Amino acid sequence: MITARERWSFAAGDIGWNFVWQSIELYLLYFYIRGLGLSPQVAATIFLAGAAMDWLVDPLVGTLADRAAPRVPVRAWVLVGGPLSVVLLAAAFTTPPVAAAYLPVVVLVIHLALRASYSLGNIPYAALTARISARPKDHLALTGARMQGAAIGGLIAAAVYALLPATTGGADFRDGALLLAVLALPAFCATYFGVRERVAPTAMRREPLLHSLAGTVELVRRSPALRRLLAVIMSAGLAVTVVNKSILFLFEELGAPRLGFYVALVPSASLLLTAPWWTLLARRVGRGTALTIAALIKAGATVLALYLGNRTAVVGMTAIAIVAGCGLSIMFWSLVPAALADCEARMANEGCAGRVYALSNIARKLAQALAPQVIALSLLRPELSTLWGMAITAAIALTVVLLYRPQTPGEVVGPMLDEGLGRDTA
């Protein structure tokens, strides 16, 4: 059984990672459009290019982490990618001293470097869940603690950006990004020094790197549990991201742009406050059922917000949709170890934790890359409200969850789950 101290040492890493990611998720698109003056099309294209970078880098990092795992602790990657990513975060929120014609190119290069450095540390960090313990109950506890760490990081980031922007429109995020870069470093150190990797990784076959990368595709082909999980991560992740990225634009539409900066605190605050309740619900009814409940609530809330339309209803229903999005995120991340067990059983117990988490992150980041396209479409068509994108993507997520729900630990093929794990099928 892992200790509370170790759970929170692990969670500290996601505090640091969410200083970076919530800055990208909630504010960077807005900064590109309102702060740097890029068109919505160009800004959305930069985010799409960043996702394409992730599709290349994430499998590479996952494969390298799996190949090095017997010799290099997984948590060691956090001390490399973490500091590098916060330096590039500060650069991303700085106006480059270049002519307007070159601005999109410089912004693109910084954005790609930021995404690559984030992947370098975050993919192995996520794989730590399966290396700290082999027990599904511990996986759920670690995921819950990690989500609370993510919430604390996102809440601090949102508070910093709400309080520090110097301009009336709130598009100057440079000082906030610098402060968050400094605060992230001790969080990464806490994870490295505070956790134990109890589950020894299985060594990969010694083969050329390109063959190992090709094996990543083979994982998807062989494992139905992984395919189901990736479909849910992509659809649910899109619904969650569209809501989060729409907040500032939505409150511009409602005539209260400054209020949007304070509503942007809600995603992290709700994750911090509701993560224990979502975890408790999952223990009571099972993770698959909890996932379905969250998808139903999110779809219902966004449709009601669109139907009612007034400011009070929109604020209330958006808050409920955000809370439901927290449940979706907690549930699908807690199910990754089950998909990993299925993959390792089908691959003759070959170690593949890094690659499974890389694929999960690719699915999540693909959703995050598609979200700006949805938002940009609504910004280009004044008659469309960002609420339409929120409602449509929530309905898609609900459909996928109902028709293609991920498998839980008790449903995967891996009999290896039974050893030392109890009978947890949540």
PDB file of C-alpha atoms in Angstrom, residues 111-385:
ATOM      1  CA  HIS A 111       5.222  26.583 -29.732  1.00  0.00           C
ATOM      2  CA  LEU A 112       6.660  23.393 -31.248  1.00  0.00           C
ATOM      3  CA  ALA A 113       9.660  23.472 -28.903  1.00  0.00           C
ATOM      4  CA  LEU A 114       7.361  23.976 -25.920  1.00  0.00           C
ATOM      5  CA  ARG A 115       5.181  21.008 -26.868  1.00  0.00           C
ATOM      6  CA  ALA A 116       8.205  18.760 -27.468  1.00  0.00           C
ATOM      7  CA  SER A 117       9.819  19.579 -24.117  1.00  0.00           C
ATOM      8  CA  TYR A 118       6.508  19.037 -22.335  1.00  0.00           C
ATOM      9  CA  SER A 119       6.214  15.568 -23.886  1.00  0.00           C
ATOM     10  CA  LEU A 120       9.796  14.740 -22.948  1.00  0.00           C
ATOM     11  CA  GLY A 121       8.963  14.842 -19.254  1.00  0.00           C
ATOM     12  CA  ASN A 122       5.210  14.382 -19.062  1.00  0.00           C
ATOM     13  CA  ILE A 123       4.902  11.067 -20.939  1.00  0.00           C
ATOM     14  CA  PRO A 124       7.240   9.227 -18.526  1.00  0.00           C
ATOM     15  CA  TYR A 125       5.618  11.047 -15.586  1.00  0.00           C
ATOM     16  CA  ALA A 126       2.218   9.632 -16.555  1.00  0.00           C
ATOM     17  CA  ALA A 127       3.717   6.135 -16.854  1.00  0.00           C
ATOM     18  CA  LEU A 128       4.789   6.370 -13.202  1.00  0.00           C
ATOM     19  CA  THR A 129       1.209   5.451 -12.211  1.00  0.00           C
ATOM     20  CA  ALA A 130       1.806   1.878 -13.359  1.00  0.00           C
ATOM     21  CA  ARG A 131       5.346   1.730 -11.934  1.00  0.00           C
ATOM     22  CA  ILE A 132       4.615   2.943  -8.399  1.00  0.00           C
ATOM     23  CA  SER A 133       2.129   0.133  -7.746  1.00  0.00           C
ATOM     24  CA  ALA A 134       0.478  -2.824  -9.501  1.00  0.00           C
ATOM     25  CA  ARG A 135      -2.820  -2.542  -7.572  1.00  0.00           C
ATOM     26  CA  PRO A 136      -5.888  -1.086  -9.390  1.00  0.00           C
ATOM     27  CA  LYS A 137      -7.025   0.509  -6.124  1.00  0.00           C
ATOM     28  CA  ASP A 138      -3.676   2.309  -5.912  1.00  0.00           C
ATOM     29  CA  HIS A 139      -4.026   3.362  -9.559  1.00  0.00           C
ATOM     30  CA  LEU A 140      -7.363   4.998  -8.738  1.00  0.00           C
ATOM     31  CA  ALA A 141      -5.904   6.657  -5.616  1.00  0.00           C
ATOM     32  CA  LEU A 142      -2.851   7.886  -7.536  1.00  0.00           C
ATOM     33  CA  THR A 143      -5.020   9.209 -10.365  1.00  0.00           C
ATOM     34  CA  GLY A 144      -7.275  11.002  -7.883  1.00  0.00           C
ATOM     35  CA  ALA A 145      -4.273  12.570  -6.141  1.00  0.00           C
ATOM     36  CA  ARG A 146      -2.731  13.438  -9.507  1.00  0.00           C
ATOM     37  CA  MET A 147      -5.943  15.133 -10.631  1.00  0.00           C
ATOM     38  CA  GLN A 148      -6.000  17.146  -7.402  1.00  0.00           C
ATOM     39  CA  GLY A 149      -2.387  18.115  -8.024  1.00  0.00           C
ATOM     40  CA  ALA A 150      -3.361  19.119 -11.546  1.00  0.00           C
ATOM     41  CA  ALA A 151      -6.215  21.139 -10.087  1.00  0.00           C
ATOM     42  CA  ILE A 152      -3.946  22.936  -7.630  1.00  0.00           C
ATOM     43  CA  GLY A 153      -1.523  23.727 -10.444  1.00  0.00           C
ATOM     44  CA  GLY A 154      -4.289  24.947 -12.728  1.00  0.00           C
ATOM     45  CA  LEU A 155      -5.891  26.969  -9.940  1.00  0.00           C
ATOM     46  CA  ILE A 156      -2.622  28.708  -9.094  1.00  0.00           C
ATOM     47  CA  ALA A 157      -1.994  29.374 -12.787  1.00  0.00           C
ATOM     48  CA  ALA A 158      -5.488  30.817 -13.298  1.00  0.00           C
ATOM     49  CA  ALA A 159      -5.159  32.982 -10.159  1.00  0.00           C
ATOM     50  CA  VAL A 160      -1.771  34.295 -11.282  1.00  0.00           C
ATOM     51  CA  TYR A 161      -3.060  35.224 -14.733  1.00  0.00           C
ATOM     52  CA  ALA A 162      -6.227  36.775 -13.292  1.00  0.00           C
ATOM     53  CA  LEU A 163      -4.258  39.009 -10.920  1.00  0.00           C
ATOM     54  CA  LEU A 164      -1.136  39.897 -12.914  1.00  0.00           C
ATOM     55  CA  PRO A 165      -2.222  40.942 -16.461  1.00  0.00           C
ATOM     56  CA  ALA A 166      -1.300  44.611 -16.866  1.00  0.00           C
ATOM     57  CA  THR A 167      -3.473  45.484 -19.844  1.00  0.00           C
ATOM     58  CA  THR A 168      -7.195  46.187 -19.717  1.00  0.00           C
ATOM     59  CA  GLY A 169      -7.949  43.310 -22.043  1.00  0.00           C
ATOM     60  CA  GLY A 170      -5.853  40.958 -19.963  1.00  0.00           C
ATOM     61  CA  ALA A 171      -3.691  39.823 -22.887  1.00  0.00           C
ATOM     62  CA  ASP A 172      -0.295  40.464 -21.212  1.00  0.00           C
ATOM     63  CA  PHE A 173       0.646  37.150 -19.607  1.00  0.00           C
ATOM     64  CA  ARG A 174       4.452  37.471 -19.547  1.00  0.00           C
ATOM     65  CA  ASP A 175       4.952  38.149 -15.828  1.00  0.00           C
ATOM     66  CA  GLY A 176       2.559  35.385 -14.862  1.00  0.00           C
ATOM     67  CA  ALA A 177       4.367  32.868 -17.062  1.00  0.00           C
ATOM     68  CA  LEU A 178       7.725  33.810 -15.539  1.00  0.00           C
ATOM     69  CA  LEU A 179       6.390  33.402 -11.999  1.00  0.00           C
ATOM     70  CA  LEU A 180       4.879  30.008 -12.789  1.00  0.00           C
ATOM     71  CA  ALA A 181       8.160  28.865 -14.357  1.00  0.00           C
ATOM     72  CA  VAL A 182       9.961  29.526 -11.067  1.00  0.00           C
ATOM     73  CA  LEU A 183       7.269  27.836  -8.952  1.00  0.00           C
ATOM     74  CA  ALA A 184       7.242  24.678 -11.090  1.00  0.00           C
ATOM     75  CA  LEU A 185      10.826  23.619 -10.372  1.00  0.00           C
ATOM     76  CA  PRO A 186      10.383  22.474  -6.734  1.00  0.00           C
ATOM     77  CA  ALA A 187       7.245  20.567  -7.760  1.00  0.00           C
ATOM     78  CA  PHE A 188       9.221  18.483 -10.259  1.00  0.00           C
ATOM     79  CA  CYS A 189      11.908  17.814  -7.634  1.00  0.00           C
ATOM     80  CA  ALA A 190       9.269  16.606  -5.160  1.00  0.00           C
ATOM     81  CA  THR A 191       8.150  13.900  -7.590  1.00  0.00           C
ATOM     82  CA  TYR A 192      11.662  12.744  -8.375  1.00  0.00           C
ATOM     83  CA  PHE A 193      12.748  12.420  -4.745  1.00  0.00           C
ATOM     84  CA  GLY A 194       9.403  11.460  -3.175  1.00  0.00           C
ATOM     85  CA  VAL A 195       8.199   8.336  -5.046  1.00  0.00           C
ATOM     86  CA  ARG A 196       9.391   4.730  -5.370  1.00  0.00           C
ATOM     87  CA  GLU A 197       9.138   2.667  -8.544  1.00  0.00           C
ATOM     88  CA  ARG A 198       8.110  -0.711  -7.068  1.00  0.00           C
ATOM     89  CA  VAL A 199       6.987  -2.420 -10.289  1.00  0.00           C
ATOM     90  CA  ALA A 200      10.070  -3.465 -12.195  1.00  0.00           C
ATOM     91  CA  PRO A 201       9.682  -2.758 -15.917  1.00  0.00           C
ATOM     92  CA  THR A 202      10.051  -5.621 -18.349  1.00  0.00           C
ATOM     93  CA  ALA A 203      12.921  -5.014 -20.731  1.00  0.00           C
ATOM     94  CA  MET A 204      12.084  -4.433 -24.374  1.00  0.00           C
ATOM     95  CA  ARG A 205      13.608  -6.582 -27.059  1.00  0.00           C
ATOM     96  CA  ARG A 206      16.846  -5.107 -28.333  1.00  0.00           C
ATOM     97  CA  GLU A 207      15.900  -4.090 -31.841  1.00  0.00           C
ATOM     98  CA  PRO A 208      16.283  -1.012 -34.049  1.00  0.00           C
ATOM     99  CA  LEU A 209      14.448   2.072 -32.836  1.00  0.00           C
ATOM    100  CA  LEU A 210      12.227   2.170 -35.925  1.00  0.00           C
ATOM    101  CA  HIS A 211      11.056  -1.383 -35.204  1.00  0.00           C
ATOM    102  CA  SER A 212      10.212  -0.373 -31.638  1.00  0.00           C
ATOM    103  CA  LEU A 213       8.222   2.596 -32.939  1.00  0.00           C
ATOM    104  CA  ALA A 214       6.365   0.310 -35.334  1.00  0.00           C
ATOM    105  CA  GLY A 215       5.480  -1.819 -32.332  1.00  0.00           C
ATOM    106  CA  THR A 216       3.490   1.131 -31.001  1.00  0.00           C
ATOM    107  CA  VAL A 217       1.040   0.694 -33.874  1.00  0.00           C
ATOM    108  CA  GLU A 218       0.949  -3.038 -33.155  1.00  0.00           C
ATOM    109  CA  LEU A 219      -0.276  -2.306 -29.631  1.00  0.00           C
ATOM    110  CA  VAL A 220      -3.354  -0.572 -31.038  1.00  0.00           C
ATOM    111  CA  ARG A 221      -3.994  -3.407 -33.489  1.00  0.00           C
ATOM    112  CA  ARG A 222      -3.819  -6.145 -30.863  1.00  0.00           C
ATOM    113  CA  SER A 223      -5.552  -4.563 -27.879  1.00  0.00           C
ATOM    114  CA  PRO A 224      -9.306  -3.846 -27.974  1.00  0.00           C
ATOM    115  CA  ALA A 225      -9.011  -2.342 -24.482  1.00  0.00           C
ATOM    116  CA  LEU A 226      -6.524   0.219 -25.787  1.00  0.00           C
ATOM    117  CA  ARG A 227      -8.656   1.040 -28.845  1.00  0.00           C
ATOM    118  CA  ARG A 228     -11.711   1.678 -26.673  1.00  0.00           C
ATOM    119  CA  LEU A 229      -9.716   3.823 -24.278  1.00  0.00           C
ATOM    120  CA  LEU A 230      -8.208   5.964 -27.054  1.00  0.00           C
ATOM    121  CA  ALA A 231     -11.634   6.590 -28.607  1.00  0.00           C
ATOM    122  CA  VAL A 232     -13.039   7.794 -25.284  1.00  0.00           C
ATOM    123  CA  ILE A 233      -9.978   9.921 -24.456  1.00  0.00           C
ATOM    124  CA  MET A 234     -10.229  11.622 -27.849  1.00  0.00           C
ATOM    125  CA  SER A 235     -13.960  12.360 -27.752  1.00  0.00           C
ATOM    126  CA  ALA A 236     -14.209  13.214 -24.049  1.00  0.00           C
ATOM    127  CA  GLY A 237     -10.989  15.215 -24.227  1.00  0.00           C
ATOM    128  CA  LEU A 238     -12.409  17.271 -27.099  1.00  0.00           C
ATOM    129  CA  ALA A 239     -15.553  18.071 -25.097  1.00  0.00           C
ATOM    130  CA  VAL A 240     -13.534  19.082 -22.024  1.00  0.00           C
ATOM    131  CA  THR A 241     -11.074  21.203 -24.007  1.00  0.00           C
ATOM    132  CA  VAL A 242     -13.706  23.076 -26.016  1.00  0.00           C
ATOM    133  CA  VAL A 243     -15.377  24.210 -22.794  1.00  0.00           C
ATOM    134  CA  ASN A 244     -12.105  25.265 -21.142  1.00  0.00           C
ATOM    135  CA  LYS A 245     -10.733  27.106 -24.169  1.00  0.00           C
ATOM    136  CA  SER A 246     -14.090  28.792 -24.841  1.00  0.00           C
ATOM    137  CA  ILE A 247     -14.416  30.519 -21.455  1.00  0.00           C
ATOM    138  CA  LEU A 248     -12.699  33.813 -22.322  1.00  0.00           C
ATOM    139  CA  PHE A 249     -14.391  34.035 -25.729  1.00  0.00           C
ATOM    140  CA  LEU A 250     -17.779  33.057 -24.285  1.00  0.00           C
ATOM    141  CA  PHE A 251     -17.718  35.880 -21.739  1.00  0.00           C
ATOM    142  CA  GLU A 252     -16.724  38.318 -24.453  1.00  0.00           C
ATOM    143  CA  GLU A 253     -19.958  37.292 -26.191  1.00  0.00           C
ATOM    144  CA  LEU A 254     -21.864  37.863 -22.948  1.00  0.00           C
ATOM    145  CA  GLY A 255     -20.400  41.370 -22.594  1.00  0.00           C
ATOM    146  CA  ALA A 256     -18.326  40.535 -19.485  1.00  0.00           C
ATOM    147  CA  PRO A 257     -14.777  39.834 -20.734  1.00  0.00           C
ATOM    148  CA  ARG A 258     -13.070  40.480 -17.403  1.00  0.00           C
ATOM    149  CA  LEU A 259     -15.448  38.112 -15.625  1.00  0.00           C
ATOM    150  CA  GLY A 260     -14.184  35.379 -17.917  1.00  0.00           C
ATOM    151  CA  PHE A 261     -10.756  35.536 -16.272  1.00  0.00           C
ATOM    152  CA  TYR A 262     -12.312  34.669 -12.914  1.00  0.00           C
ATOM    153  CA  VAL A 263     -14.582  31.988 -14.363  1.00  0.00           C
ATOM    154  CA  ALA A 264     -11.372  30.489 -15.795  1.00  0.00           C
ATOM    155  CA  LEU A 265     -10.568  29.569 -12.189  1.00  0.00           C
ATOM    156  CA  VAL A 266     -13.523  27.166 -12.142  1.00  0.00           C
ATOM    157  CA  PRO A 267     -11.949  24.215 -14.075  1.00  0.00           C
ATOM    158  CA  SER A 268      -9.074  23.863 -11.623  1.00  0.00           C
ATOM    159  CA  ALA A 269     -11.140  24.700  -8.530  1.00  0.00           C
ATOM    160  CA  SER A 270     -13.791  22.144  -9.440  1.00  0.00           C
ATOM    161  CA  LEU A 271     -11.167  19.462 -10.124  1.00  0.00           C
ATOM    162  CA  LEU A 272      -9.593  20.108  -6.737  1.00  0.00           C
ATOM    163  CA  LEU A 273     -12.911  19.986  -4.890  1.00  0.00           C
ATOM    164  CA  THR A 274     -14.661  17.207  -6.797  1.00  0.00           C
ATOM    165  CA  ALA A 275     -11.809  14.740  -7.494  1.00  0.00           C
ATOM    166  CA  PRO A 276     -12.344  12.907  -4.165  1.00  0.00           C
ATOM    167  CA  TRP A 277     -16.084  12.670  -4.874  1.00  0.00           C
ATOM    168  CA  TRP A 278     -15.584  11.318  -8.377  1.00  0.00           C
ATOM    169  CA  THR A 279     -13.096   8.800  -6.967  1.00  0.00           C
ATOM    170  CA  LEU A 280     -15.593   7.762  -4.283  1.00  0.00           C
ATOM    171  CA  LEU A 281     -18.348   7.415  -6.900  1.00  0.00           C
ATOM    172  CA  ALA A 282     -16.071   5.203  -9.016  1.00  0.00           C
ATOM    173  CA  ARG A 283     -15.385   2.963  -6.030  1.00  0.00           C
ATOM    174  CA  ARG A 284     -19.126   2.608  -5.397  1.00  0.00           C
ATOM    175  CA  VAL A 285     -20.507   2.126  -8.910  1.00  0.00           C
ATOM    176  CA  GLY A 286     -17.435   1.286 -10.999  1.00  0.00           C
ATOM    177  CA  ARG A 287     -15.291   3.451 -13.231  1.00  0.00           C
ATOM    178  CA  GLY A 288     -17.260   2.675 -16.386  1.00  0.00           C
ATOM    179  CA  THR A 289     -20.550   3.750 -14.826  1.00  0.00           C
ATOM    180  CA  ALA A 290     -18.970   6.874 -13.323  1.00  0.00           C
ATOM    181  CA  LEU A 291     -17.615   7.745 -16.776  1.00  0.00           C
ATOM    182  CA  THR A 292     -21.103   7.414 -18.269  1.00  0.00           C
ATOM    183  CA  ILE A 293     -22.660   9.572 -15.532  1.00  0.00           C
ATOM    184  CA  ALA A 294     -20.093  12.323 -16.162  1.00  0.00           C
ATOM    185  CA  ALA A 295     -20.747  12.231 -19.928  1.00  0.00           C
ATOM    186  CA  LEU A 296     -24.521  12.476 -19.386  1.00  0.00           C
ATOM    187  CA  ILE A 297     -24.191  15.452 -17.039  1.00  0.00           C
ATOM    188  CA  LYS A 298     -21.820  17.272 -19.392  1.00  0.00           C
ATOM    189  CA  ALA A 299     -24.049  16.834 -22.432  1.00  0.00           C
ATOM    190  CA  GLY A 300     -27.169  17.884 -20.527  1.00  0.00           C
ATOM    191  CA  ALA A 301     -25.549  20.989 -19.036  1.00  0.00           C
ATOM    192  CA  THR A 302     -24.171  22.298 -22.333  1.00  0.00           C
ATOM    193  CA  VAL A 303     -27.475  21.758 -24.155  1.00  0.00           C
ATOM    194  CA  LEU A 304     -29.324  23.619 -21.388  1.00  0.00           C
ATOM    195  CA  ALA A 305     -26.827  26.497 -21.529  1.00  0.00           C
ATOM    196  CA  LEU A 306     -27.414  26.791 -25.279  1.00  0.00           C
ATOM    197  CA  TYR A 307     -31.197  26.567 -24.913  1.00  0.00           C
ATOM    198  CA  LEU A 308     -31.559  29.066 -22.030  1.00  0.00           C
ATOM    199  CA  GLY A 309     -28.984  31.559 -23.296  1.00  0.00           C
ATOM    200  CA  ASN A 310     -29.099  34.186 -20.523  1.00  0.00           C
ATOM    201  CA  ARG A 311     -25.945  35.070 -18.598  1.00  0.00           C
ATOM    202  CA  THR A 312     -26.943  33.481 -15.284  1.00  0.00           C
ATOM    203  CA  ALA A 313     -27.964  30.202 -16.914  1.00  0.00           C
ATOM    204  CA  VAL A 314     -24.823  30.106 -19.062  1.00  0.00           C
ATOM    205  CA  VAL A 315     -22.552  30.634 -16.041  1.00  0.00           C
ATOM    206  CA  GLY A 316     -24.352  27.975 -14.008  1.00  0.00           C
ATOM    207  CA  MET A 317     -24.573  25.352 -16.739  1.00  0.00           C
ATOM    208  CA  THR A 318     -20.977  25.982 -17.833  1.00  0.00           C
ATOM    209  CA  ALA A 319     -19.829  25.400 -14.251  1.00  0.00           C
ATOM    210  CA  ILE A 320     -21.765  22.103 -14.140  1.00  0.00           C
ATOM    211  CA  ALA A 321     -20.276  21.071 -17.499  1.00  0.00           C
ATOM    212  CA  ILE A 322     -16.799  21.804 -16.143  1.00  0.00           C
ATOM    213  CA  VAL A 323     -17.425  19.641 -13.061  1.00  0.00           C
ATOM    214  CA  ALA A 324     -18.617  16.796 -15.293  1.00  0.00           C
ATOM    215  CA  GLY A 325     -15.498  17.250 -17.433  1.00  0.00           C
ATOM    216  CA  CYS A 326     -13.407  16.688 -14.310  1.00  0.00           C
ATOM    217  CA  GLY A 327     -15.159  13.345 -13.842  1.00  0.00           C
ATOM    218  CA  LEU A 328     -14.491  12.368 -17.450  1.00  0.00           C
ATOM    219  CA  SER A 329     -10.778  13.156 -17.117  1.00  0.00           C
ATOM    220  CA  ILE A 330     -10.338  11.300 -13.825  1.00  0.00           C
ATOM    221  CA  MET A 331     -12.104   8.209 -15.103  1.00  0.00           C
ATOM    222  CA  PHE A 332     -10.332   7.819 -18.433  1.00  0.00           C
ATOM    223  CA  TRP A 333      -6.878   8.415 -16.926  1.00  0.00           C
ATOM    224  CA  SER A 334      -7.581   5.905 -14.148  1.00  0.00           C
ATOM    225  CA  LEU A 335      -8.363   3.274 -16.813  1.00  0.00           C
ATOM    226  CA  VAL A 336      -5.021   3.570 -18.649  1.00  0.00           C
ATOM    227  CA  PRO A 337      -3.307   0.941 -16.406  1.00  0.00           C
ATOM    228  CA  ALA A 338      -6.052  -1.542 -17.349  1.00  0.00           C
ATOM    229  CA  ALA A 339      -5.324  -0.980 -21.033  1.00  0.00           C
ATOM    230  CA  LEU A 340      -1.600  -1.298 -20.271  1.00  0.00           C
ATOM    231  CA  ALA A 341      -2.168  -4.685 -18.604  1.00  0.00           C
ATOM    232  CA  ASP A 342      -4.116  -5.838 -21.657  1.00  0.00           C
ATOM    233  CA  CYS A 343      -1.331  -4.693 -23.992  1.00  0.00           C
ATOM    234  CA  GLU A 344       1.467  -6.333 -21.991  1.00  0.00           C
ATOM    235  CA  ALA A 345      -0.462  -9.603 -21.776  1.00  0.00           C
ATOM    236  CA  ARG A 346      -1.048  -9.609 -25.553  1.00  0.00           C
ATOM    237  CA  MET A 347       2.594  -8.649 -26.264  1.00  0.00           C
ATOM    238  CA  ALA A 348       4.016 -11.585 -24.263  1.00  0.00           C
ATOM    239  CA  ASN A 349       4.689  -9.364 -21.234  1.00  0.00           C
ATOM    240  CA  GLU A 350       6.972  -7.033 -23.174  1.00  0.00           C
ATOM    241  CA  GLY A 351       7.277  -3.700 -21.333  1.00  0.00           C
ATOM    242  CA  CYS A 352       5.191  -1.027 -23.057  1.00  0.00           C
ATOM    243  CA  ALA A 353       4.110   1.448 -20.359  1.00  0.00           C
ATOM    244  CA  GLY A 354       5.785   4.426 -22.032  1.00  0.00           C
ATOM    245  CA  ARG A 355       4.190   3.675 -25.388  1.00  0.00           C
ATOM    246  CA  VAL A 356       0.700   3.106 -23.952  1.00  0.00           C
ATOM    247  CA  TYR A 357       0.831   6.403 -22.098  1.00  0.00           C
ATOM    248  CA  ALA A 358       2.267   8.066 -25.201  1.00  0.00           C
ATOM    249  CA  LEU A 359      -0.702   6.841 -27.245  1.00  0.00           C
ATOM    250  CA  SER A 360      -3.094   8.029 -24.542  1.00  0.00           C
ATOM    251  CA  ASN A 361      -1.464  11.453 -24.577  1.00  0.00           C
ATOM    252  CA  ILE A 362      -1.594  11.580 -28.358  1.00  0.00           C
ATOM    253  CA  ALA A 363      -5.336  10.951 -28.225  1.00  0.00           C
ATOM    254  CA  ARG A 364      -5.744  13.656 -25.581  1.00  0.00           C
ATOM    255  CA  LYS A 365      -3.599  16.129 -27.497  1.00  0.00           C
ATOM    256  CA  LEU A 366      -5.396  15.410 -30.757  1.00  0.00           C
ATOM    257  CA  ALA A 367      -8.576  16.441 -28.980  1.00  0.00           C
ATOM    258  CA  GLN A 368      -6.841  19.538 -27.672  1.00  0.00           C
ATOM    259  CA  ALA A 369      -5.677  20.392 -31.188  1.00  0.00           C
ATOM    260  CA  LEU A 370      -9.148  19.986 -32.686  1.00  0.00           C
ATOM    261  CA  ALA A 371     -10.747  22.209 -30.039  1.00  0.00           C
ATOM    262  CA  PRO A 372      -9.215  25.469 -31.390  1.00  0.00           C
ATOM    263  CA  GLN A 373     -10.572  24.567 -34.829  1.00  0.00           C
ATOM    264  CA  VAL A 374     -14.077  24.313 -33.348  1.00  0.00           C
ATOM    265  CA  ILE A 375     -13.639  27.634 -31.532  1.00  0.00           C
ATOM    266  CA  ALA A 376     -12.095  29.372 -34.554  1.00  0.00           C
ATOM    267  CA  LEU A 377     -15.095  28.334 -36.650  1.00  0.00           C
ATOM    268  CA  SER A 378     -17.456  29.996 -34.181  1.00  0.00           C
ATOM    269  CA  LEU A 379     -15.303  33.158 -34.077  1.00  0.00           C
ATOM    270  CA  LEU A 380     -15.327  33.411 -37.862  1.00  0.00           C
ATOM    271  CA  ARG A 381     -19.129  33.082 -37.978  1.00  0.00           C
ATOM    272  CA  PRO A 382     -20.661  35.752 -35.702  1.00  0.00           C
ATOM    273  CA  GLU A 383     -24.048  34.054 -35.825  1.00  0.00           C
ATOM    274  CA  LEU A 384     -22.539  30.968 -34.161  1.00  0.00           C
ATOM    275  CA  SER A 385     -22.037  31.009 -30.404  1.00  0.00           C
TER     276      SER A 385
END
